[in-house]
């Protein structure tokens, strides 16, 4: 997109040789830079050259200046960025820098494969690597996703070398959650195996701008394919931690799962539901290829994404479900998720406190069990649901069964003797409430950590159903627009049995961030929004920048006409809208990258543009739909890109 220059931008430092300019930038300001396509780093940073920068002193504060929600059809139909960042210098002066958005590709593009040819971005393949075709067309063509989601730029990989890179070699991993529909508009949700790709990016050494030079599909056949990969995070050891959400119900296989099996294996009975709902981890090789493994010992839940704490052992997990829970995994060894202990939280509501604002809860932890990935995979390979649990959908009038909430409905379950470990790790949603954990949350999605304050943040996209009906141990007033919760963490904790928990990063409380609670509207506004457009609605993706002291929040809202990306300063409590997605599209693929070769990035994708919701989009659809159809292949493409334009403080 076009970069908007401010009057403060000059080209004085661009007159220096590159080595001198970079030295001036880093020595005087100490600022990694957000990249700007087509503008030199020195041109962007200083208003009046090195001497003026020296006089300003060091940067002492930054703030985002937000943008208004778009009201014109042209802006509502695309990714719109009209926000900025203001740097305050030691001498008290301020300098403003404009933000912009740079796409890398949209799905359905033919992109370079690194072998002299091209490959379909977001394209689906079966277990043998053959294209999966959309048979609804007269001439079938390969399916591709409209839903790019979790995207992580890696730290530089030692020895990285890929043909075609002229600057610095960087890698990113992007996963594709699902495809919304076939060419006849029949739903394809969850019926195709999720692709995941390694992107080789050429980082311009002077400007930081990124260019895609190679797209590599990771072979997922060794892990039985991937199921609905949603959010993702970067591990402290530089791997991509993926997700598989809405785990298939092994006790009641449905048409969706049979279609998935048919598309993946060519046989609707071959896929094993216990192979899905786990945590995949991708390792990138120096040549831009990648390998993948699944960790079976972290609970089989609706993994939205996970966040590894600074100890490199403790992991908090999103659980994007109705009757979801707070889950924590503590690995036996740092940087190794192949063995550890799984916990689920018992939430003790503070009576009468802020029940209209999301409530407040003390957290206790129930140990579900210890396992290795290999032993749980063996159980997954060999067991059926009937070997582990009996499930009744009507009250059996038998006290040996336990009533639980499961996906918003009541079920009665009884586990087979000796199957406790299999139940804990393969039927986690059913087992956890029978041993004292609280499974009452709704759509617990993004997870991130503010390490300095020892606080985690979790997005509850919608506060309703099992959180407001009082059936599962908690009860708060419904807030359809959701909220972001904060979880202070401490060491020296014990589980419900009194056994020490071997971590200094154990959440002890769960309550909303006051500024990050959505506000439902009694009647829609002029555009059709059913939640206040100047507050967050239905938070989903979360990432925290330690250097910016900023929490970034991406929306997946059924209450905002356009979904937004927000910046919330943890110190000033200021909330600023910094990006607007195309109408109907979800803000995904969020990552805050503080410093890669002296540049910083905010990765930001969008998925399913033009996903029209009756009522919400009625006032804008007629003027916006044609523009979205033209830009995004009749609503069949999503976008992968990043925000550029400003400095960040060290």
C-alpha positions as a printed NumPy array, in Angstrom:
array([[  0.   ,   0.   ,   0.   ],
       [  1.004,   3.613,  -0.415],
       [  3.123,   4.983,   2.433],
       [  1.944,   8.373,   3.693],
       [  4.897,  10.632,   4.513],
       [  4.636,  13.121,   7.35 ],
       [  6.214,  16.618,   7.184],
       [  8.741,  15.44 ,   9.77 ],
       [ 10.3  ,  12.944,   7.367],
       [ 13.443,  14.135,   5.59 ],
       [ 16.233,  12.548,   3.647],
       [ 19.186,  14.027,   5.498],
       [ 20.471,  10.773,   6.957],
       [ 19.98 ,   9.066,   3.612],
       [ 22.925,  11.098,   2.384],
       [ 25.208,   9.058,   4.663],
       [ 26.755,   5.784,   3.509],
       [ 24.599,   2.842,   4.655],
       [ 27.069,   1.66 ,   7.314],
       [ 27.294,   5.158,   8.799],
       [ 23.553,   5.665,   8.684],
       [ 22.844,   2.403,  10.457],
       [ 25.424,   3.244,  13.094],
       [ 23.854,   6.646,  13.681],
       [ 20.4  ,   5.145,  13.945],
       [ 21.346,   2.46 ,  16.422],
       [ 23.827,   4.448,  18.501],
       [ 21.841,   7.657,  18.885],
       [ 18.328,   6.301,  19.051],
       [ 18.696,   2.622,  19.907],
       [ 15.616,   1.868,  17.866],
       [ 14.791,  -1.182,  15.793],
       [ 12.621,   0.054,  12.945],
       [  9.363,  -1.104,  11.513],
       [ 10.177,  -1.489,   7.809],
       [  8.953,   0.826,   5.103],
       [  8.763,  -0.363,   1.529],
       [ 10.59 ,   2.053,  -0.75 ],
       [ 11.84 ,   4.407,   1.986],
       [ 15.281,   4.236,   3.532],
       [ 15.45 ,   3.537,   7.263],
       [ 17.345,   6.777,   7.849],
       [ 14.742,   8.805,   5.979],
       [ 12.034,   7.443,   8.244],
       [ 13.606,   7.809,  11.643],
       [ 14.885,  11.35 ,  11.985],
       [ 13.175,  14.637,  11.272],
       [ 16.345,  16.691,  10.867],
       [ 19.363,  14.428,  10.644],
       [ 21.917,  13.083,  13.063],
       [ 22.677,  16.35 ,  14.839],
       [ 19.027,  16.999,  15.646],
       [ 18.574,  13.387,  16.756],
       [ 21.503,  13.708,  19.119],
       [ 19.984,  16.864,  20.583],
       [ 16.691,  15.089,  21.178],
       [ 18.376,  12.445,  23.337],
       [ 16.988,   8.968,  23.787],
       [ 13.348,   8.013,  23.214],
       [ 11.492,   7.894,  26.531],
       [  7.981,   6.881,  25.485],
       [  5.893,   5.77 ,  22.547],
       [  2.17 ,   5.787,  21.952],
       [ -0.119,   4.695,  19.182],
       [ -2.516,   7.256,  17.762],
       [ -5.577,   5.413,  16.633],
       [ -7.718,   5.719,  13.543],
       [-11.449,   6.109,  13.208],
       [-13.556,   3.14 ,  12.161],
       [-13.929,   3.362,   8.375],
       [-17.289,   4.545,   7.053],
       [-16.634,   4.774,   3.3  ],
       [-17.172,   1.637,   1.224],
       [-13.681,   1.734,  -0.324],
       [-12.049,   1.689,   3.115],
       [-14.455,  -0.912,   4.517],
       [-13.627,  -3.277,   1.657],
       [ -9.863,  -3.498,   2.26 ],
       [ -7.207,  -3.57 ,   4.941],
       [ -7.113,   0.051,   6.054],
       [ -4.359,   1.588,   8.176],
       [ -4.593,   5.287,   9.009],
       [ -2.939,   5.165,  12.424],
       [  0.444,   6.37 ,  13.623],
       [  2.963,   6.141,  16.415],
       [  4.308,   9.096,  18.37 ],
       [  7.785,   8.96 ,  19.916],
       [  8.567,  11.242,  22.848],
       [ 12.279,  12.126,  23.096],
       [ 14.281,  12.982,  26.191],
       [ 14.131,  16.705,  25.414],
       [ 10.331,  16.57 ,  25.542],
       [  9.804,  16.858,  21.799],
       [  7.526,  14.471,  19.947],
       [  7.757,  12.914,  16.521],
       [  4.977,  11.186,  14.603],
       [  5.393,   8.25 ,  12.208],
       [  2.694,   6.937,   9.894],
       [  1.776,   3.261,   9.815],
       [  1.001,   1.332,   6.659],
       [  0.172,  -2.204,   5.571],
       [  2.218,  -4.339,   3.199],
       [  0.662,  -7.542,   1.794],
       [  2.908, -10.515,   0.993],
       [  0.261, -12.456,  -0.953],
       [ -3.389, -13.389,  -0.977],
       [ -4.401, -17.024,  -1.08 ],
       [ -5.05 , -18.351,  -4.538],
       [ -1.991, -16.51 ,  -5.879],
       [  0.638, -18.549,  -7.678],
       [  3.802, -17.902,  -5.669],
       [  7.438, -19.007,  -6.172],
       [  8.213, -22.563,  -5.093],
       [ 11.983, -22.054,  -4.96 ],
       [ 12.517, -24.517,  -7.806],
       [ 11.932, -22.168, -10.702],
       [  8.189, -22.768, -10.738],
       [  5.122, -21.68 ,  -8.809],
       [  2.748, -23.176,  -6.265],
       [ -0.798, -22.308,  -5.211],
       [ -0.775, -20.29 ,  -1.971],
       [ -3.056, -21.95 ,   0.548],
       [ -3.616, -24.938,  -1.725],
       [ -4.922, -28.214,  -0.272],
       [ -3.284, -31.605,  -0.766],
       [ -4.182, -35.083,   0.432],
       [ -2.111, -37.514,   2.467],
       [ -0.063, -38.354,  -0.627],
       [  0.607, -34.735,  -1.548],
       [ -1.845, -34.701,  -4.454],
       [ -4.081, -31.638,  -4.987],
       [ -7.603, -31.874,  -3.539],
       [-10.008, -30.695,  -6.221],
       [-13.201, -28.688,  -5.961],
       [-15.607, -30.994,  -7.776],
       [-18.428, -28.458,  -7.705],
       [-16.865, -26.831, -10.776],
       [-17.462, -28.028, -14.311],
       [-13.695, -28.312, -14.589],
       [-12.445, -29.228, -11.106],
       [ -9.559, -27.12 ,  -9.79 ],
       [ -7.503, -27.278,  -6.611],
       [ -9.079, -25.995,  -3.438],
       [ -7.29 , -23.164,  -1.682],
       [ -8.023, -21.632,   1.706],
       [ -9.577, -18.239,   2.338],
       [ -8.476, -18.462,   5.969],
       [ -4.764, -17.874,   6.639],
       [ -4.377, -17.788,  10.405],
       [ -1.419, -18.294,  12.764],
       [  1.736, -16.77 ,  11.281],
       [  5.134, -16.545,  12.956],
       [  8.283, -14.907,  11.719],
       [ 11.224, -16.822,  13.149],
       [ 14.409, -15.413,  14.541],
       [ 17.256, -15.819,  12.026],
       [ 18.06 , -19.503,  11.456],
       [ 21.812, -20.258,  11.582],
       [ 23.216, -21.169,   8.174],
       [ 20.074, -20.081,   6.326],
       [ 20.649, -20.088,   2.594],
       [ 17.956, -19.981,  -0.078],
       [ 18.44 , -19.129,  -3.746],
       [ 16.969, -15.799,  -4.763],
       [ 17.579, -13.955,  -1.49 ],
       [ 19.582, -10.769,  -2.033],
       [ 19.374,  -9.389,   1.519],
       [ 18.87 , -11.195,   4.813],
       [ 17.233, -14.624,   4.758],
       [ 14.215, -14.803,   7.065],
       [ 11.543, -17.445,   7.524],
       [  7.901, -17.329,   8.537],
       [  5.44 , -20.159,   9.027],
       [  1.778, -19.65 ,   8.128],
       [ -1.097, -22.071,   8.61 ],
       [ -4.49 , -22.173,   6.956],
       [ -7.433, -22.851,   9.239],
       [-10.107, -23.967,   6.776],
       [-11.856, -22.975,   3.57 ],
       [-15.294, -21.492,   3.971],
       [-17.126, -22.787,   0.914],
       [-16.781, -24.505,  -2.422],
       [-17.5  , -22.761,  -5.709],
       [-21.216, -23.524,  -5.356],
       [-21.208, -21.959,  -1.87 ],
       [-21.66 , -25.256,  -0.036],
       [-19.922, -25.215,   3.354],
       [-16.458, -26.782,   3.445],
       [-15.706, -25.914,   7.071],
       [-13.542, -28.614,   8.672],
       [-13.801, -30.913,   5.681],
       [-10.274, -30.388,   4.337],
       [ -6.867, -31.085,   5.95 ],
       [ -5.221, -27.803,   6.952],
       [ -2.096, -26.848,   4.955],
       [  0.899, -25.271,   6.671],
       [  3.731, -23.547,   4.815],
       [  7.223, -22.155,   5.378],
       [  7.768, -18.785,   3.715],
       [ 11.289, -17.71 ,   2.8  ],
       [ 11.457, -13.931,   2.957],
       [ 14.107, -11.648,   1.505],
       [ 14.649,  -8.825,   4.031],
       [ 15.993,  -5.673,   2.423],
       [ 19.038,  -4.708,   4.5  ],
       [ 18.42 ,  -1.006,   4.009],
       [ 14.643,  -0.674,   4.431],
       [ 13.607,  -3.902,   6.163],
       [ 10.965,  -4.522,   3.489],
       [ 10.071,  -8.2  ,   2.985],
       [  9.659, -10.102,  -0.271],
       [  8.456, -13.683,  -0.644],
       [ 10.989, -15.756,  -2.59 ],
       [  9.974, -19.319,  -1.695],
       [  6.8  , -21.048,  -0.483],
       [  7.224, -24.573,   0.884],
       [  4.332, -26.824,   1.883],
       [  5.257, -28.797,   4.992],
       [  4.59 , -32.516,   4.556],
       [  2.023, -33.393,   7.242],
       [  1.49 , -37.01 ,   6.235],
       [  3.679, -38.261,   9.096],
       [  1.284, -36.716,  11.636],
       [ -1.923, -37.902,   9.904],
       [ -2.614, -34.453,   8.462],
       [ -3.768, -31.383,  10.376],
       [ -7.225, -30.518,  11.672],
       [ -8.511, -26.878,  11.736],
       [ -5.243, -25.089,  12.532],
       [ -6.142, -21.765,  14.107],
       [ -3.856, -19.477,  16.16 ],
       [ -0.135, -20.036,  16.622],
       [  2.822, -18.791,  18.625],
       [  6.599, -18.726,  18.335],
       [  8.388, -20.876,  20.889],
       [ 11.375, -19.467,  22.806],
       [ 13.489, -22.007,  20.931],
       [ 12.422, -20.652,  17.521],
       [  9.818, -23.176,  16.384],
       [  6.249, -22.635,  15.225],
       [  3.667, -23.915,  17.714],
       [  0.481, -24.64 ,  15.795],
       [ -2.98 , -25.739,  16.95 ],
       [ -5.88 , -28.059,  16.198],
       [ -9.145, -26.66 ,  17.523],
       [-12.641, -28.078,  17.966],
       [-11.294, -31.595,  18.395],
       [-13.569, -34.155,  16.681],
       [-15.861, -35.968,  19.104],
       [-14.583, -39.545,  19.113],
       [-17.795, -40.726,  20.775],
       [-20.059, -39.323,  18.06 ],
       [-18.36 , -39.017,  14.672],
       [-20.256, -36.751,  12.298],
       [-20.51 , -36.019,   8.582],
       [-17.913, -33.262,   8.843],
       [-15.25 , -35.664,  10.119],
       [-16.167, -38.315,   7.574],
       [-15.794, -35.733,   4.793],
       [-12.414, -34.729,   6.243],
       [-11.304, -38.367,   6.194],
       [-12.552, -38.799,   2.618],
       [-10.673, -35.737,   1.368],
       [ -7.47 , -36.612,   3.225],
       [ -7.296, -40.388,   2.793],
       [ -9.826, -41.124,   0.06 ],
       [-11.767, -43.163,   2.639],
       [-14.304, -41.625,   5.013],
       [-13.62 , -44.277,   7.69 ],
       [ -9.812, -44.149,   7.788],
       [ -9.113, -41.027,   9.885],
       [ -8.822, -41.656,  13.626],
       [-10.367, -38.829,  15.706],
       [ -7.832, -39.346,  18.493],
       [ -5.062, -38.217,  16.117],
       [ -6.52 , -34.675,  16.124],
       [ -6.943, -31.974,  18.745],
       [ -3.254, -31.868,  19.674],
       [ -0.333, -29.441,  19.424],
       [  1.727, -29.567,  16.201],
       [  5.237, -28.082,  16.236],
       [  7.075, -27.036,  13.053],
       [ 10.872, -26.8  ,  12.824],
       [ 12.299, -24.809,   9.92 ],
       [ 15.466, -25.917,   8.149],
       [ 18.171, -23.581,   6.745],
       [ 16.997, -24.263,   3.176],
       [ 13.449, -23.049,   3.869],
       [ 11.875, -26.472,   4.208],
       [ 10.232, -27.638,   7.413],
       [  9.322, -30.705,   9.441],
       [  6.437, -31.291,  11.828],
       [  5.551, -33.377,  14.879],
       [  2.524, -33.523,  17.171],
       [  2.639, -33.449,  20.956],
       [ -0.053, -35.775,  22.306],
       [  0.594, -35.145,  26.005],
       [ -0.775, -31.584,  26.272],
       [ -4.446, -32.46 ,  26.444],
       [ -6.888, -33.068,  23.63 ],
       [ -8.838, -29.824,  23.727],
       [ -9.884, -27.066,  21.345],
       [ -6.338, -25.741,  21.016],
       [ -6.577, -22.141,  19.819],
       [ -2.931, -21.515,  20.552],
       [ -0.415, -21.943,  23.339],
       [  1.996, -19.551,  25.028],
       [  5.252, -20.802,  26.499],
       [  6.396, -18.836,  29.538],
       [  9.966, -17.503,  29.945],
       [ 10.994, -20.625,  31.9  ],
       [ 10.615, -22.517,  28.587],
       [  8.575, -25.214,  30.389],
       [  5.251, -23.747,  31.51 ],
       [  2.586, -23.513,  28.805],
       [ -0.839, -21.845,  28.96 ],
       [ -3.366, -22.932,  26.366],
       [ -6.383, -21.352,  24.741],
       [ -9.45 , -23.605,  24.614],
       [-11.859, -22.246,  22.015],
       [-14.945, -24.142,  23.103],
       [-18.221, -23.83 ,  24.945],
       [-17.588, -25.517,  28.31 ],
       [-13.891, -24.85 ,  27.827],
       [-11.332, -24.609,  30.594],
       [ -8.049, -23.089,  31.648],
       [ -5.315, -25.626,  30.951],
       [ -1.639, -25.537,  31.867],
       [  1.154, -27.906,  30.857],
       [  4.54 , -28.053,  32.57 ],
       [  7.191, -29.818,  30.529],
       [  9.72 , -32.075,  32.229],
       [ 12.567, -30.356,  30.39 ],
       [ 13.033, -26.863,  29.015],
       [ 12.517, -26.498,  25.25 ],
       [ 10.936, -29.957,  25.013],
       [  7.157, -30.466,  24.961],
       [  7.306, -34.232,  24.509],
       [  6.693, -35.041,  28.2  ],
       [  5.162, -33.263,  31.153],
       [  2.269, -32.722,  33.538],
       [ -1.17 , -31.485,  32.539],
       [ -3.31 , -29.325,  34.851],
       [ -6.792, -27.8  ,  34.643],
       [ -8.02 , -24.878,  36.728],
       [-10.761, -24.856,  39.313],
       [-12.242, -21.359,  39.153],
       [-13.547, -19.956,  42.44 ],
       [-15.769, -16.994,  41.678],
       [-15.542, -13.97 ,  43.939],
       [-19.146, -13.533,  44.988],
       [-20.899, -10.467,  43.613],
       [-17.728,  -8.907,  42.182],
       [-18.102,  -7.348,  38.735],
       [-20.547,  -9.967,  37.523],
       [-21.678,  -7.413,  34.924],
       [-18.084,  -6.942,  33.713],
       [-16.89 , -10.52 ,  33.35 ],
       [-16.446, -11.51 ,  36.997],
       [-13.315, -12.258,  39.034],
       [-11.981, -15.675,  39.975],
       [ -9.313, -17.222,  42.171],
       [ -7.572, -20.136,  40.455],
       [ -6.675, -23.504,  41.929],
       [ -5.111, -26.239,  39.849],
       [ -6.161, -29.854,  39.422],
       [ -3.479, -32.271,  38.236],
       [ -4.879, -34.361,  35.401],
       [ -1.795, -36.514,  34.938],
       [  1.743, -36.895,  33.661],
       [  2.557, -38.467,  30.302],
       [  4.901, -38.596,  27.371],
       [  3.747, -37.841,  23.863],
       [  4.785, -41.293,  22.695],
       [  2.694, -43.147,  25.271],
       [ -0.422, -41.097,  24.549],
       [  0.076, -41.533,  20.815],
       [  0.168, -45.291,  21.387],
       [ -3.154, -45.03 ,  23.222],
       [ -4.549, -42.875,  20.415],
       [ -3.435, -45.439,  17.846],
       [ -5.078, -48.358,  19.612],
       [ -8.151, -47.168,  21.534],
       [-11.678, -46.248,  20.526],
       [-13.946, -43.959,  22.512],
       [-15.915, -46.948,  23.801],
       [-12.705, -48.318,  25.35 ],
       [-12.372, -45.179,  27.476],
       [-15.775, -43.705,  28.281],
       [-19.506, -44.317,  28.182],
       [-21.467, -41.243,  27.139],
       [-25.199, -40.7  ,  27.646],
       [-27.104, -37.705,  26.298],
       [-30.061, -38.34 ,  28.58 ],
       [-29.917, -38.893,  32.342],
       [-29.346, -42.64 ,  32.856],
       [-30.562, -42.39 ,  36.474],
       [-27.407, -44.208,  37.477],
       [-25.198, -42.645,  40.202],
       [-22.067, -44.138,  38.648],
       [-22.434, -41.596,  35.83 ],
       [-21.405, -37.953,  36.282],
       [-23.278, -35.05 ,  34.685],
       [-20.983, -32.635,  32.824],
       [-21.301, -29.703,  30.462],
       [-19.939, -30.575,  27.019],
       [-20.136, -28.218,  24.029],
       [-22.994, -26.321,  25.622],
       [-25.123, -29.342,  26.495],
       [-25.374, -31.716,  29.429],
       [-23.97 , -35.204,  29.089],
       [-23.521, -38.049,  31.544],
       [-20.209, -39.893,  31.483],
       [-18.652, -42.95 ,  33.125],
       [-15.01 , -43.867,  32.542],
       [-13.822, -47.433,  32.196],
       [-11.673, -48.776,  35.052],
       [ -7.943, -48.287,  34.5  ],
       [ -8.482, -45.746,  31.749],
       [ -7.71 , -42.606,  33.763],
       [ -4.626, -41.666,  31.751],
       [ -6.328, -42.225,  28.418],
       [ -9.287, -40.205,  29.652],
       [ -7.127, -37.317,  30.902],
       [ -5.19 , -36.914,  27.662],
       [ -7.627, -38.094,  24.975],
       [-11.03 , -37.198,  26.49 ],
       [ -9.793, -34.125,  28.344],
       [-12.984, -32.082,  28.073],
       [-15.035, -34.933,  29.524],
       [-12.546, -36.045,  32.165],
       [-11.439, -32.714,  33.66 ],
       [-14.814, -31.699,  35.175],
       [-15.208, -35.114,  36.837],
       [-12.042, -34.534,  38.89 ],
       [-12.847, -31.009,  40.043],
       [-11.842, -28.644,  37.237],
       [-14.167, -25.869,  36.043],
       [-15.167, -26.193,  32.411],
       [-17.446, -23.221,  31.948],
       [-15.604, -20.76 ,  29.714],
       [-16.765, -19.819,  26.226],
       [-14.369, -19.322,  23.352],
       [-11.135, -18.842,  25.301],
       [ -8.91 , -17.926,  22.39 ],
       [ -5.647, -15.954,  22.217],
       [ -3.018, -16.274,  24.961],
       [  0.09 , -14.159,  25.459],
       [  2.435, -13.063,  28.25 ],
       [  3.708,  -9.793,  29.672],
       [  6.89 , -11.207,  31.184],
       [  7.997,  -8.052,  32.998],
       [  4.755,  -7.86 ,  34.985],
       [  4.458, -11.664,  35.205],
       [  0.957, -11.438,  33.769],
       [ -0.7  , -13.517,  31.088],
       [ -3.562, -12.272,  28.95 ],
       [ -6.355, -14.436,  27.553],
       [ -9.155, -13.481,  25.171],
       [-12.673, -14.683,  25.93 ],
       [-14.289, -13.868,  22.633],
       [-17.889, -14.211,  23.821],
       [-19.063, -14.166,  27.446],
       [-22.297, -16.123,  27.338],
       [-23.805, -19.616,  27.396],
       [-21.839, -21.72 ,  29.897],
       [-20.404, -18.594,  31.553],
       [-23.795, -17.024,  32.172],
       [-26.201, -19.944,  32.688],
       [-24.834, -20.939,  36.11 ],
       [-24.738, -24.654,  35.303],
       [-20.958, -25.205,  35.448],
       [-19.849, -23.492,  38.634],
       [-19.649, -19.843,  37.545],
       [-22.204, -17.224,  36.593],
       [-21.658, -13.734,  35.137],
       [-23.81 , -11.438,  33.059],
       [-23.598, -12.126,  29.344],
       [-21.411,  -9.797,  27.255],
       [-21.666, -10.798,  23.615],
       [-18.676,  -8.579,  22.788],
       [-16.377, -10.507,  25.159],
       [-13.307,  -9.321,  27.05 ],
       [ -9.569,  -9.767,  27.541],
       [ -8.687, -11.298,  30.918],
       [ -5.484, -10.843,  32.923],
       [ -3.849, -13.639,  34.903],
       [ -1.133, -12.704,  37.426],
       [  1.343, -15.563,  37.887],
       [  3.349, -16.717,  40.909],
       [  5.65 , -19.471,  42.07 ],
       [  5.37 , -21.61 ,  45.192],
       [  1.914, -22.943,  44.285],
       [  0.42 , -26.353,  45.063],
       [ -2.255, -28.335,  43.257],
       [ -5.606, -29.309,  44.779],
       [ -3.993, -32.399,  46.294],
       [ -1.363, -30.288,  48.067],
       [  1.505, -31.281,  45.789],
       [  3.978, -28.578,  44.772],
       [  3.683, -27.303,  41.185],
       [  7.166, -27.082,  39.678],
       [  6.84 , -23.661,  38.058],
       [  7.275, -19.993,  38.895],
       [  4.634, -19.094,  36.279],
       [  1.372, -20.426,  37.694],
       [ -1.743, -18.234,  37.175],
       [ -3.495, -17.484,  40.467],
       [ -6.321, -15.145,  39.432],
       [ -8.539, -14.478,  36.418],
       [-10.304, -11.14 ,  35.83 ],
       [-10.941,  -8.793,  32.896],
       [ -8.729,  -5.844,  32.021],
       [-11.204,  -2.978,  32.653],
       [-10.41 ,  -1.138,  29.408],
       [-10.701,  -4.357,  27.412],
       [-14.29 ,  -5.344,  28.111],
       [-16.61 ,  -5.088,  25.119],
       [-19.815,  -3.084,  25.305],
       [-22.985,  -4.434,  23.708],
       [-25.364,  -1.913,  22.155],
       [-29.084,  -1.985,  22.852],
       [-29.71 ,  -1.068,  19.204],
       [-27.307,  -1.168,  16.234],
       [-25.462,   2.028,  15.317],
       [-25.626,   3.798,  11.961],
       [-23.317,   1.252,  10.287],
       [-24.945,  -1.785,  11.859],
       [-22.448,  -2.462,  14.665],
       [-24.113,  -4.247,  17.587],
       [-21.177,  -3.529,  19.908],
       [-19.483,  -0.202,  20.602],
       [-17.085,   0.398,  17.702],
       [-14.716,   2.384,  19.936],
       [-14.106,  -0.562,  22.251],
       [-12.885,  -4.051,  21.459],
       [-15.45 ,  -6.635,  20.422],
       [-14.841, -10.376,  20.402],
       [-11.069, -10.412,  20.969],
       [ -9.281, -13.384,  19.455],
       [ -5.608, -13.042,  18.504],
       [ -3.392, -11.588,  21.262],
       [  0.315, -10.768,  21.23 ],
       [  2.357,  -8.678,  23.666],
       [  5.429,  -6.617,  22.742],
       [  7.822,  -6.387,  25.689],
       [  9.757,  -3.504,  24.133],
       [  6.639,  -1.51 ,  23.28 ],
       [  4.861,  -2.52 ,  26.494],
       [  1.879,  -2.993,  24.209],
       [ -0.784,  -5.679,  23.943],
       [ -2.023,  -6.145,  20.379],
       [ -5.59 ,  -7.441,  20.038],
       [ -7.138,  -8.813,  16.854],
       [-10.899,  -9.274,  16.612],
       [-13.081, -12.092,  15.329],
       [-16.348, -10.3  ,  15.812],
       [-19.912, -10.993,  14.955],
       [-20.679,  -7.573,  16.417],
       [-18.406,  -5.197,  14.453],
       [-19.037,  -4.575,  10.745],
       [-15.254,  -4.431,  10.251],
       [-12.935,  -6.315,  12.565],
       [-10.1  ,  -4.269,  14.019],
       [ -6.566,  -4.663,  15.318],
       [ -5.977,  -2.7  ,  18.521],
       [ -2.94 ,  -1.597,  20.535],
       [ -3.284,  -1.349,  24.333],
       [ -0.456,   0.163,  26.364],
       [  0.027,  -1.776,  29.597],
       [  1.318,   1.313,  31.43 ],
       [ -0.811,   4.21 ,  30.168],
       [ -3.925,   2.016,  29.658],
       [ -4.479,   3.737,  26.316],
       [ -6.396,   1.745,  23.692],
       [ -5.911,   2.643,  20.01 ],
       [ -7.389,   1.177,  16.842],
       [ -4.494,   0.69 ,  14.406],
       [ -5.945,  -1.424,  11.56 ],
       [ -9.298,  -2.306,  10.031],
       [ -9.839,  -5.552,   8.103],
       [-12.099,  -5.914,   5.071],
       [-15.761,  -6.145,   6.104],
       [-16.637,  -9.626,   7.329],
       [-12.971, -10.632,   7.659],
       [-11.322, -11.773,  10.877],
       [ -8.024, -10.31 ,  12.104],
       [ -5.599, -13.254,  12.28 ],
       [ -1.927, -14.188,  12.057],
       [ -0.918, -11.665,  14.694],
       [  2.698, -11.518,  15.883],
       [  4.741,  -8.694,  17.403],
       [  8.396,  -9.096,  16.399],
       [ 10.594,  -6.757,  18.4  ],
       [ 13.899,  -6.972,  16.528],
       [ 15.115,  -8.936,  13.509],
       [ 18.36 ,  -7.533,  12.087],
       [ 17.46 ,  -4.113,  13.475],
       [ 13.88 ,  -4.06 ,  12.186],
       [ 10.573,  -4.758,  13.889],
       [  7.353,  -6.18 ,  12.493],
       [  3.709,  -6.598,  13.366],
       [  2.516,  -9.571,  11.337],
       [ -1.192,  -9.291,  10.516],
       [ -3.348, -11.493,   8.287],
       [ -7.054, -11.571,   7.539],
       [ -9.391, -14.398,   6.612],
       [-12.821, -14.889,   4.976],
       [-13.467, -11.302,   3.718],
       [-17.121, -10.778,   2.869],
       [-18.345, -13.353,   5.388],
       [-21.68 , -11.574,   5.584],
       [-23.797, -11.899,   8.697],
       [-27.491, -11.143,   8.432],
       [-28.38 ,  -8.05 ,  10.413],
       [-24.808,  -6.985,  11.132],
       [-23.843,  -6.235,   7.516],
       [-27.221,  -5.325,   6.072],
       [-26.428,  -1.588,   5.911],
       [-23.069,  -1.912,   4.148],
       [-23.287,  -5.069,   2.066],
       [-24.742,  -3.52 ,  -1.089],
       [-21.959,  -0.932,  -1.364],
       [-19.072,  -3.129,  -0.203],
       [-19.734,  -6.621,  -1.578],
       [-18.728,  -5.883,  -5.163],
       [-15.452,  -4.314,  -4.077],
       [-14.582,  -7.345,  -1.953],
       [-15.537,  -9.75 ,  -4.727],
       [-13.23 ,  -7.901,  -7.135],
       [-10.292,  -7.765,  -4.724],
       [-10.505, -11.236,  -3.185],
       [-11.63 , -13.676,  -5.862],
       [-15.318, -13.52 ,  -5.031],
       [-14.64 , -13.88 ,  -1.294],
       [-12.387, -16.889,  -1.765],
       [ -9.027, -15.334,  -0.807],
       [ -7.544, -14.22 ,   2.495],
       [ -4.41 , -12.132,   2.978],
       [ -0.97 , -12.464,   4.579],
       [  1.053,  -9.329,   5.355],
       [  2.542,  -6.996,   7.932],
       [  2.318,  -3.481,   9.333],
       [  5.213,  -1.151,   8.583],
       [  6.235,   2.412,   9.176],
       [  7.596,   3.241,  12.639],
       [ 10.427,   2.909,  15.121],
       [ 10.189,   0.812,  18.252],
       [ 12.145,   1.415,  21.459],
       [ 14.719,  -1.042,  22.756]])
